[in-house]
């Protein structure tokens, strides 16, 4: 993933950390602890996903022509702040989409040259 998605990666990590149970909080999540202290509107947790992997977002019939694609091939870059949905980046149009209608392919990493089976393709690993 390009370096300009570093902020999105940090936001995604914070989202997941805040929704992971902690032994110091009697196995509650930090998000649950905060909502018991403050009266915040409840939001449904989204399923955790792999940052930078392939996501296909649905294009609704009123947003496309009859012969246009019904899904866009995007990269998953995070979770929406203000609504329930995933943030997906579509590199060909350089647009960010926020939607809950996403199909994920957790075995395929998205990169600008296409799709690869492994995120370290062409790179040496420090663990090898």
CSV table of C-alpha atoms in Angstrom, one decimal:
chain,number,residue,atom,x,y,z
A,1,UNK,CA,0.0,0.0,0.0
A,2,UNK,CA,1.2,3.5,-0.7
A,3,UNK,CA,2.7,5.5,2.2
A,4,UNK,CA,-0.1,8.0,2.2
A,5,UNK,CA,-2.4,5.4,3.7
A,6,UNK,CA,-0.3,5.3,6.9
A,7,UNK,CA,-2.9,7.4,8.8
A,8,UNK,CA,-5.7,5.1,7.7
A,9,UNK,CA,-3.6,2.1,9.0
A,10,UNK,CA,-3.2,3.8,12.4
A,11,UNK,CA,-6.9,4.5,12.6
A,12,UNK,CA,-7.8,0.9,11.7
A,13,UNK,CA,-5.4,-0.4,14.4
A,14,UNK,CA,-7.0,1.9,17.0
A,15,UNK,CA,-10.4,0.8,16.0
A,16,UNK,CA,-9.4,-2.9,16.5
A,17,UNK,CA,-7.5,-2.3,19.7
A,18,UNK,CA,-10.5,-0.4,21.2
A,19,UNK,CA,-12.7,-3.4,20.4
A,20,UNK,CA,-10.4,-6.2,21.8
A,21,UNK,CA,-11.0,-7.4,25.4
A,22,UNK,CA,-8.3,-6.6,27.9
A,23,UNK,CA,-7.5,-8.4,31.1
A,24,UNK,CA,-6.8,-5.1,32.9
A,25,UNK,CA,-10.4,-4.1,32.2
A,26,UNK,CA,-11.9,-7.4,33.6
A,27,UNK,CA,-12.0,-8.7,30.0
A,28,UNK,CA,-14.1,-5.9,28.7
A,29,UNK,CA,-13.2,-3.8,25.7
A,30,UNK,CA,-11.9,-0.2,26.1
A,31,UNK,CA,-14.9,0.8,24.0
A,32,UNK,CA,-17.4,-1.0,26.4
A,33,UNK,CA,-15.7,0.6,29.4
A,34,UNK,CA,-15.9,4.1,27.8
A,35,UNK,CA,-19.6,3.7,26.9
A,36,UNK,CA,-20.4,2.7,30.5
A,37,UNK,CA,-18.7,5.8,31.8
A,38,UNK,CA,-20.2,8.2,29.2
A,39,UNK,CA,-23.6,8.1,27.5
A,40,UNK,CA,-22.6,7.5,23.9
A,41,UNK,CA,-24.8,6.2,21.2
A,42,UNK,CA,-24.3,2.5,20.7
A,43,UNK,CA,-22.8,1.5,17.4
A,44,UNK,CA,-22.5,-2.0,16.1
A,45,UNK,CA,-19.0,-3.4,15.7
A,46,UNK,CA,-17.9,-4.2,12.2
A,47,UNK,CA,-16.1,-7.5,11.6
A,48,UNK,CA,-12.3,-7.1,11.6
A,49,UNK,CA,-10.7,-7.2,8.2
A,50,UNK,CA,-7.1,-7.2,6.8
A,51,UNK,CA,-5.8,-3.7,5.9
A,52,UNK,CA,-4.8,-3.4,2.3
A,53,UNK,CA,-6.5,-6.5,1.0
A,54,UNK,CA,-8.9,-6.8,-1.9
A,55,UNK,CA,-12.5,-5.6,-1.3
A,56,UNK,CA,-15.3,-5.5,-3.9
A,57,UNK,CA,-17.9,-2.8,-3.2
A,58,UNK,CA,-21.4,-3.0,-4.6
A,59,UNK,CA,-22.4,-0.4,-7.2
A,60,UNK,CA,-26.2,0.0,-6.9
A,61,UNK,CA,-28.3,0.0,-10.1
A,62,UNK,CA,-29.2,3.7,-9.8
A,63,UNK,CA,-25.5,4.5,-9.7
A,64,UNK,CA,-24.5,2.6,-12.9
A,65,UNK,CA,-25.6,1.9,-16.4
A,66,UNK,CA,-27.2,-1.3,-17.6
A,67,UNK,CA,-23.9,-2.7,-18.9
A,68,UNK,CA,-21.6,-1.3,-16.3
A,69,UNK,CA,-19.9,-3.4,-13.6
A,70,UNK,CA,-21.9,-4.2,-10.5
A,71,UNK,CA,-18.9,-4.1,-8.2
A,72,UNK,CA,-15.7,-2.1,-7.9
A,73,UNK,CA,-12.3,-3.7,-7.3
A,74,UNK,CA,-10.9,-1.7,-4.3
A,75,UNK,CA,-8.4,-1.9,-1.4
A,76,UNK,CA,-9.7,-2.0,2.2
A,77,UNK,CA,-8.2,0.9,4.1
A,78,UNK,CA,-10.2,1.2,7.3
A,79,UNK,CA,-13.5,1.8,9.2
A,80,UNK,CA,-15.8,4.8,8.8
A,81,UNK,CA,-15.9,7.3,11.7
A,82,UNK,CA,-19.4,8.7,11.3
A,83,UNK,CA,-21.4,5.8,10.0
A,84,UNK,CA,-21.4,2.0,10.0
A,85,UNK,CA,-19.3,1.0,7.1
A,86,UNK,CA,-15.9,0.1,5.7
A,87,UNK,CA,-13.6,2.6,3.9
A,88,UNK,CA,-12.4,1.2,0.6
A,89,UNK,CA,-10.1,3.0,-1.9
A,90,UNK,CA,-10.6,2.7,-5.7
A,91,UNK,CA,-7.1,3.5,-7.2
A,92,UNK,CA,-8.2,3.9,-10.9
A,93,UNK,CA,-10.5,6.8,-9.9
A,94,UNK,CA,-8.6,7.8,-6.8
A,95,UNK,CA,-11.8,7.8,-4.8
A,96,UNK,CA,-12.6,6.7,-1.2
A,97,UNK,CA,-15.9,4.8,-0.8
A,98,UNK,CA,-17.7,4.2,2.6
A,99,UNK,CA,-20.2,1.3,2.5
A,100,UNK,CA,-21.3,-1.7,4.4
A,101,UNK,CA,-22.0,-3.7,1.2
A,102,UNK,CA,-18.5,-5.1,0.7
A,103,UNK,CA,-17.2,-8.5,-0.3
A,104,UNK,CA,-13.7,-9.2,1.0
A,105,UNK,CA,-11.0,-11.4,-0.4
A,106,UNK,CA,-8.7,-11.9,2.6
A,107,UNK,CA,-6.3,-14.0,0.6
A,108,UNK,CA,-5.5,-11.3,-2.0
A,109,UNK,CA,-3.4,-8.2,-1.2
A,110,UNK,CA,-4.2,-5.2,-3.4
A,111,UNK,CA,-1.3,-3.2,-4.9
A,112,UNK,CA,-1.1,-0.8,-7.8
A,113,UNK,CA,0.2,-3.4,-10.2
A,114,UNK,CA,-2.8,-5.7,-9.7
A,115,UNK,CA,-3.4,-8.5,-7.2
A,116,UNK,CA,-0.8,-10.7,-5.6
A,117,UNK,CA,-1.2,-13.8,-3.5
A,118,UNK,CA,1.3,-12.5,-0.9
A,119,UNK,CA,2.0,-9.0,0.3
A,120,UNK,CA,5.8,-9.6,0.3
A,121,UNK,CA,6.0,-10.6,-3.3
A,122,UNK,CA,9.3,-9.6,-4.7
A,123,UNK,CA,10.6,-8.5,-1.3
A,124,UNK,CA,12.8,-10.4,1.1
A,125,UNK,CA,11.4,-11.2,4.5
A,126,UNK,CA,13.4,-10.8,7.7
A,127,UNK,CA,11.9,-14.1,8.9
A,128,UNK,CA,13.0,-16.2,6.0
